[in-house]
Amino acid sequence: MTFGKILDKCNIKSNARGNVGFHSLRHTFVTLAEESGIDRRIIQGVVGHGSPVMTGHYSHDLKCIREIDKMPSLLE
């Protein structure tokens, strides 16, 4: 079953999904797993990547993101 079909079964309409999809969840999982201290090789195996380098592409620096979020909006 595709991620989209799961959302449909949960009555989440396609226009409410925005840019969230299965691929976004992979990025979120890898990022949170690394922030939790799980070894990248373990995460690599869970998500099925061929190398830890590929897994690294899915990880985002949450500390950096949190710091940038402190900046006032340029549109305000």
Short mmCIF file of C-alpha atoms in Angstrom, two decimals, residues 20-66:
data_model
loop_
_atom_site.label_atom_id
_atom_site.label_comp_id
_atom_site.label_asym_id
_atom_site.label_seq_id
_atom_site.Cartn_x
_atom_site.Cartn_y
_atom_site.Cartn_z
CA VAL A 20 4.50 15.82 3.24
CA GLY A 21 5.05 12.41 1.74
CA PHE A 22 6.82 9.17 2.47
CA HIS A 23 10.14 10.65 1.37
CA SER A 24 9.74 13.49 3.89
CA LEU A 25 9.16 10.93 6.63
CA ARG A 26 12.45 9.20 5.73
CA HIS A 27 14.30 12.49 6.18
CA THR A 28 12.55 13.09 9.51
CA PHE A 29 13.28 9.56 10.75
CA VAL A 30 16.98 9.71 9.85
CA THR A 31 17.36 13.17 11.38
CA LEU A 32 15.65 12.26 14.66
CA ALA A 33 17.44 8.91 14.89
CA GLU A 34 20.84 10.57 14.49
CA GLU A 35 19.94 13.28 17.00
CA SER A 36 18.97 10.50 19.43
CA GLY A 37 22.47 9.06 19.14
CA ILE A 38 21.73 5.99 17.05
CA ASP A 39 24.77 4.93 15.04
CA ARG A 40 24.49 5.92 11.38
CA ARG A 41 25.30 2.36 10.25
CA ILE A 42 22.27 1.09 12.18
CA ILE A 43 20.06 3.78 10.64
CA GLN A 44 21.51 2.92 7.23
CA GLY A 45 20.38 -0.68 7.64
CA VAL A 46 16.91 0.30 8.82
CA VAL A 47 16.26 2.62 5.87
CA GLY A 48 17.99 0.34 3.36
CA HIS A 49 20.71 2.66 2.11
CA GLY A 50 23.78 1.20 0.42
CA SER A 51 26.20 3.47 2.25
CA PRO A 52 26.35 5.68 5.34
CA VAL A 53 27.11 8.60 3.02
CA MET A 54 23.64 8.28 1.46
CA THR A 55 22.10 8.14 4.94
CA GLY A 56 23.96 11.36 5.74
CA HIS A 57 22.18 13.09 2.86
CA TYR A 58 18.90 12.37 4.65
CA SER A 59 20.05 13.85 7.96
CA HIS A 60 19.49 17.51 8.73
CA ASP A 61 21.22 19.56 11.43
CA LEU A 62 18.38 20.32 13.84
CA LYS A 63 20.57 22.61 15.95
CA CYS A 64 21.19 24.79 12.91
CA ILE A 65 17.50 24.75 11.98
CA ARG A 66 16.49 25.74 15.53
#
